[in-house]
JSON list of C-alpha atoms in Angstrom, two decimals:
[
{"chain": "A", "resi": 1, "resn": "MET", "atom": "CA", "xyz": [-70.77, -56.54, 23.90]},
{"chain": "A", "resi": 2, "resn": "LYS", "atom": "CA", "xyz": [-69.79, -58.71, 20.60]},
{"chain": "A", "resi": 3, "resn": "SER", "atom": "CA", "xyz": [-70.27, -56.43, 17.57]},
{"chain": "A", "resi": 4, "resn": "GLU", "atom": "CA", "xyz": [-70.17, -58.47, 13.85]},
{"chain": "A", "resi": 5, "resn": "ASP", "atom": "CA", "xyz": [-69.62, -56.41, 9.97]},
{"chain": "A", "resi": 6, "resn": "ILE", "atom": "CA", "xyz": [-73.72, -57.45, 8.42]},
{"chain": "A", "resi": 7, "resn": "PRO", "atom": "CA", "xyz": [-73.85, -55.85, 4.27]},
{"chain": "A", "resi": 8, "resn": "PHE", "atom": "CA", "xyz": [-77.72, -54.90, 3.78]},
{"chain": "A", "resi": 9, "resn": "GLU", "atom": "CA", "xyz": [-79.21, -56.30, 0.41]},
{"chain": "A", "resi": 10, "resn": "GLY", "atom": "CA", "xyz": [-81.52, -53.98, -1.17]},
{"chain": "A", "resi": 11, "resn": "GLY", "atom": "CA", "xyz": [-83.72, -50.87, -0.60]},
{"chain": "A", "resi": 12, "resn": "PRO", "atom": "CA", "xyz": [-81.64, -47.87, 0.59]},
{"chain": "A", "resi": 13, "resn": "MET", "atom": "CA", "xyz": [-78.97, -49.52, 2.44]},
{"chain": "A", "resi": 14, "resn": "ASP", "atom": "CA", "xyz": [-77.81, -51.65, -0.29]},
{"chain": "A", "resi": 15, "resn": "GLY", "atom": "CA", "xyz": [-74.29, -52.25, -0.67]},
{"chain": "A", "resi": 16, "resn": "ARG", "atom": "CA", "xyz": [-73.66, -50.97, 2.51]},
{"chain": "A", "resi": 17, "resn": "VAL", "atom": "CA", "xyz": [-72.17, -52.77, 5.82]},
{"chain": "A", "resi": 18, "resn": "LEU", "atom": "CA", "xyz": [-73.15, -51.78, 9.09]},
{"chain": "A", "resi": 19, "resn": "PRO", "atom": "CA", "xyz": [-71.51, -53.50, 13.02]},
{"chain": "A", "resi": 20, "resn": "VAL", "atom": "CA", "xyz": [-74.28, -54.88, 14.47]},
{"chain": "A", "resi": 21, "resn": "LEU", "atom": "CA", "xyz": [-74.26, -56.30, 18.52]},
{"chain": "A", "resi": 22, "resn": "LEU", "atom": "CA", "xyz": [-74.42, -59.77, 18.14]},
{"chain": "A", "resi": 23, "resn": "GLY", "atom": "CA", "xyz": [-77.30, -61.18, 21.21]},
{"chain": "A", "resi": 24, "resn": "PRO", "atom": "CA", "xyz": [-76.02, -64.05, 24.33]},
{"chain": "A", "resi": 25, "resn": "THR", "atom": "CA", "xyz": [-76.59, -66.91, 21.67]},
{"chain": "A", "resi": 26, "resn": "GLY", "atom": "CA", "xyz": [-73.86, -64.75, 18.98]},
{"chain": "A", "resi": 27, "resn": "HIS", "atom": "CA", "xyz": [-76.72, -64.16, 16.01]},
{"chain": "A", "resi": 28, "resn": "PRO", "atom": "CA", "xyz": [-78.29, -60.38, 15.42]},
{"chain": "A", "resi": 29, "resn": "PRO", "atom": "CA", "xyz": [-81.19, -59.49, 15.94]},
{"chain": "A", "resi": 30, "resn": "LYS", "atom": "CA", "xyz": [-83.58, -61.49, 13.04]},
{"chain": "A", "resi": 31, "resn": "THR", "atom": "CA", "xyz": [-85.09, -57.57, 12.51]},
{"chain": "A", "resi": 32, "resn": "TYR", "atom": "CA", "xyz": [-83.29, -54.61, 11.96]},
{"chain": "A", "resi": 33, "resn": "ARG", "atom": "CA", "xyz": [-85.57, -51.10, 12.08]},
{"chain": "A", "resi": 34, "resn": "ILE", "atom": "CA", "xyz": [-84.36, -48.06, 10.90]},
{"chain": "A", "resi": 35, "resn": "PRO", "atom": "CA", "xyz": [-85.70, -45.20, 11.39]},
{"chain": "A", "resi": 36, "resn": "VAL", "atom": "CA", "xyz": [-85.88, -42.40, 8.41]},
{"chain": "A", "resi": 37, "resn": "PRO", "atom": "CA", "xyz": [-86.70, -39.15, 9.54]},
{"chain": "A", "resi": 38, "resn": "ASP", "atom": "CA", "xyz": [-88.96, -36.84, 7.58]},
{"chain": "A", "resi": 39, "resn": "ALA", "atom": "CA", "xyz": [-87.75, -34.01, 5.10]},
{"chain": "A", "resi": 40, "resn": "ALA", "atom": "CA", "xyz": [-91.56, -32.45, 6.14]},
{"chain": "A", "resi": 41, "resn": "GLY", "atom": "CA", "xyz": [-91.63, -33.12, 9.62]},
{"chain": "A", "resi": 42, "resn": "GLY", "atom": "CA", "xyz": [-93.95, -35.65, 9.87]},
{"chain": "A", "resi": 43, "resn": "PRO", "atom": "CA", "xyz": [-93.72, -38.93, 11.69]},
{"chain": "A", "resi": 44, "resn": "PRO", "atom": "CA", "xyz": [-90.16, -40.67, 10.43]},
{"chain": "A", "resi": 45, "resn": "ALA", "atom": "CA", "xyz": [-90.36, -43.65, 8.11]},
{"chain": "A", "resi": 46, "resn": "VAL", "atom": "CA", "xyz": [-89.52, -46.92, 9.27]},
{"chain": "A", "resi": 47, "resn": "LEU", "atom": "CA", "xyz": [-87.01, -49.78, 7.31]},
{"chain": "A", "resi": 48, "resn": "VAL", "atom": "CA", "xyz": [-87.23, -53.07, 7.82]},
{"chain": "A", "resi": 49, "resn": "TYR", "atom": "CA", "xyz": [-84.11, -55.37, 6.89]},
{"chain": "A", "resi": 50, "resn": "ARG", "atom": "CA", "xyz": [-85.03, -59.39, 8.36]},
{"chain": "A", "resi": 51, "resn": "ARG", "atom": "CA", "xyz": [-82.02, -61.63, 8.85]},
{"chain": "A", "resi": 52, "resn": "ALA", "atom": "CA", "xyz": [-81.24, -64.30, 6.14]},
{"chain": "A", "resi": 53, "resn": "PRO", "atom": "CA", "xyz": [-77.92, -66.24, 5.89]},
{"chain": "A", "resi": 54, "resn": "ARG", "atom": "CA", "xyz": [-75.49, -65.54, 3.80]},
{"chain": "A", "resi": 55, "resn": "GLY", "atom": "CA", "xyz": [-74.51, -68.66, 2.64]},
{"chain": "A", "resi": 56, "resn": "HIS", "atom": "CA", "xyz": [-73.96, -72.53, 4.04]},
{"chain": "A", "resi": 57, "resn": "SER", "atom": "CA", "xyz": [-71.36, -74.75, 5.05]},
{"chain": "A", "resi": 58, "resn": "LYS", "atom": "CA", "xyz": [-71.08, -77.92, 3.06]},
{"chain": "A", "resi": 59, "resn": "ARG", "atom": "CA", "xyz": [-71.80, -80.59, 5.44]},
{"chain": "A", "resi": 60, "resn": "LEU", "atom": "CA", "xyz": [-74.35, -79.62, 8.11]},
{"chain": "A", "resi": 61, "resn": "GLY", "atom": "CA", "xyz": [-75.31, -76.92, 6.38]},
{"chain": "A", "resi": 62, "resn": "LEU", "atom": "CA", "xyz": [-74.98, -74.61, 9.12]},
{"chain": "A", "resi": 63, "resn": "PRO", "atom": "CA", "xyz": [-75.38, -71.25, 7.97]},
{"chain": "A", "resi": 64, "resn": "GLN", "atom": "CA", "xyz": [-72.06, -69.35, 6.99]},
{"chain": "A", "resi": 65, "resn": "GLY", "atom": "CA", "xyz": [-72.98, -65.86, 8.57]},
{"chain": "A", "resi": 66, "resn": "TRP", "atom": "CA", "xyz": [-75.46, -63.32, 8.38]},
{"chain": "A", "resi": 67, "resn": "LYS", "atom": "CA", "xyz": [-77.03, -60.33, 5.77]},
{"chain": "A", "resi": 68, "resn": "TYR", "atom": "CA", "xyz": [-79.93, -58.57, 6.05]},
{"chain": "A", "resi": 69, "resn": "GLU", "atom": "CA", "xyz": [-82.66, -58.33, 3.71]},
{"chain": "A", "resi": 70, "resn": "PHE", "atom": "CA", "xyz": [-85.26, -55.38, 2.79]},
{"chain": "A", "resi": 71, "resn": "ASP", "atom": "CA", "xyz": [-88.19, -55.97, 3.65]},
{"chain": "A", "resi": 72, "resn": "PRO", "atom": "CA", "xyz": [-90.79, -53.45, 1.96]},
{"chain": "A", "resi": 73, "resn": "ASP", "atom": "CA", "xyz": [-93.94, -55.04, 3.36]},
{"chain": "A", "resi": 74, "resn": "ALA", "atom": "CA", "xyz": [-93.04, -54.97, 6.90]},
{"chain": "A", "resi": 75, "resn": "THR", "atom": "CA", "xyz": [-96.66, -54.45, 8.83]},
{"chain": "A", "resi": 76, "resn": "GLY", "atom": "CA", "xyz": [-95.59, -56.92, 12.24]},
{"chain": "A", "resi": 77, "resn": "ASP", "atom": "CA", "xyz": [-94.79, -54.89, 15.11]},
{"chain": "A", "resi": 78, "resn": "GLY", "atom": "CA", "xyz": [-92.12, -57.01, 16.34]},
{"chain": "A", "resi": 79, "resn": "ARG", "atom": "CA", "xyz": [-93.45, -58.73, 18.99]},
{"chain": "A", "resi": 80, "resn": "LEU", "atom": "CA", "xyz": [-93.14, -62.60, 19.57]},
{"chain": "A", "resi": 81, "resn": "ARG", "atom": "CA", "xyz": [-96.76, -64.47, 18.66]},
{"chain": "A", "resi": 82, "resn": "TRP", "atom": "CA", "xyz": [-97.84, -67.17, 20.72]},
{"chain": "A", "resi": 83, "resn": "PRO", "atom": "CA", "xyz": [-100.66, -69.67, 19.87]},
{"chain": "A", "resi": 84, "resn": "TRP", "atom": "CA", "xyz": [-102.11, -68.05, 23.53]},
{"chain": "A", "resi": 85, "resn": "SER", "atom": "CA", "xyz": [-102.19, -64.86, 22.33]},
{"chain": "A", "resi": 86, "resn": "LYS", "atom": "CA", "xyz": [-104.21, -62.11, 21.19]},
{"chain": "A", "resi": 87, "resn": "PRO", "atom": "CA", "xyz": [-104.42, -61.29, 18.30]},
{"chain": "A", "resi": 88, "resn": "GLY", "atom": "CA", "xyz": [-103.82, -57.30, 17.03]},
{"chain": "A", "resi": 89, "resn": "VAL", "atom": "CA", "xyz": [-105.82, -54.95, 17.54]},
{"chain": "A", "resi": 90, "resn": "ARG", "atom": "CA", "xyz": [-106.77, -53.10, 14.56]},
{"chain": "A", "resi": 91, "resn": "ALA", "atom": "CA", "xyz": [-106.35, -49.53, 14.09]},
{"chain": "A", "resi": 92, "resn": "ASP", "atom": "CA", "xyz": [-110.06, -49.12, 12.99]},
{"chain": "A", "resi": 93, "resn": "ALA", "atom": "CA", "xyz": [-111.68, -51.18, 15.27]},
{"chain": "A", "resi": 94, "resn": "ARG", "atom": "CA", "xyz": [-113.80, -48.74, 17.87]},
{"chain": "A", "resi": 95, "resn": "PRO", "atom": "CA", "xyz": [-114.50, -50.42, 21.68]},
{"chain": "A", "resi": 96, "resn": "GLY", "atom": "CA", "xyz": [-118.13, -52.39, 21.43]},
{"chain": "A", "resi": 97, "resn": "ALA", "atom": "CA", "xyz": [-118.23, -53.25, 17.50]},
{"chain": "A", "resi": 98, "resn": "GLY", "atom": "CA", "xyz": [-118.69, -56.26, 15.74]},
{"chain": "A", "resi": 99, "resn": "GLN", "atom": "CA", "xyz": [-117.10, -57.54, 12.74]},
{"chain": "A", "resi": 100, "resn": "GLU", "atom": "CA", "xyz": [-118.28, -55.09, 10.56]},
{"chain": "A", "resi": 101, "resn": "GLY", "atom": "CA", "xyz": [-118.32, -52.07, 12.96]},
{"chain": "A", "resi": 102, "resn": "ARG", "atom": "CA", "xyz": [-121.89, -52.56, 13.80]},
{"chain": "A", "resi": 103, "resn": "PRO", "atom": "CA", "xyz": [-122.31, -52.88, 17.95]},
{"chain": "A", "resi": 104, "resn": "SER", "atom": "CA", "xyz": [-122.51, -55.91, 19.11]},
{"chain": "A", "resi": 105, "resn": "ALA", "atom": "CA", "xyz": [-124.94, -58.18, 19.28]},
{"chain": "A", "resi": 106, "resn": "THR", "atom": "CA", "xyz": [-127.43, -58.57, 22.93]},
{"chain": "A", "resi": 107, "resn": "PRO", "atom": "CA", "xyz": [-126.03, -61.03, 25.36]},
{"chain": "A", "resi": 108, "resn": "ASP", "atom": "CA", "xyz": [-129.92, -62.57, 26.03]},
{"chain": "A", "resi": 109, "resn": "ALA", "atom": "CA", "xyz": [-130.37, -65.30, 23.73]},
{"chain": "A", "resi": 110, "resn": "THR", "atom": "CA", "xyz": [-133.98, -64.86, 22.86]},
{"chain": "A", "resi": 111, "resn": "PRO", "atom": "CA", "xyz": [-133.60, -63.22, 19.38]},
{"chain": "A", "resi": 112, "resn": "GLU", "atom": "CA", "xyz": [-134.91, -59.33, 18.91]},
{"chain": "A", "resi": 113, "resn": "GLY", "atom": "CA", "xyz": [-138.59, -58.84, 18.39]},
{"chain": "A", "resi": 114, "resn": "ARG", "atom": "CA", "xyz": [-139.40, -61.99, 19.78]},
{"chain": "A", "resi": 115, "resn": "ARG", "atom": "CA", "xyz": [-140.70, -61.79, 23.59]},
{"chain": "A", "resi": 116, "resn": "ASP", "atom": "CA", "xyz": [-140.12, -64.93, 25.82]},
{"chain": "A", "resi": 117, "resn": "ASP", "atom": "CA", "xyz": [-141.58, -65.56, 29.45]},
{"chain": "A", "resi": 118, "resn": "ALA", "atom": "CA", "xyz": [-139.01, -62.76, 31.16]},
{"chain": "A", "resi": 119, "resn": "ASP", "atom": "CA", "xyz": [-140.65, -60.28, 29.35]},
{"chain": "A", "resi": 120, "resn": "GLY", "atom": "CA", "xyz": [-143.95, -60.66, 31.03]}
]
């Protein structure tokens, strides 16, 4: 596999240059995740860096290389988001709960507390 030395900017990796494997298109991955072990033995923290162009050519404006910039607010899990995909599941969501954590409404079209013909 082919690799390229890519600089990192911002965060704990600022100023370091690491060899990164290139994909089939010749570009490095869009995100680079670095797990950092916890000193207390807890779950490791993950540093997220996003790919950015290092510079652009004069004539065509093509990227002249890549660098990674630190993203301290990274909340995504790195999966592709398609328009037909379901939204991500919240961590505090309960099965069978509605928008605010309440149980979802009954599927009956009659308002609650009212009688309809099926009640007899």
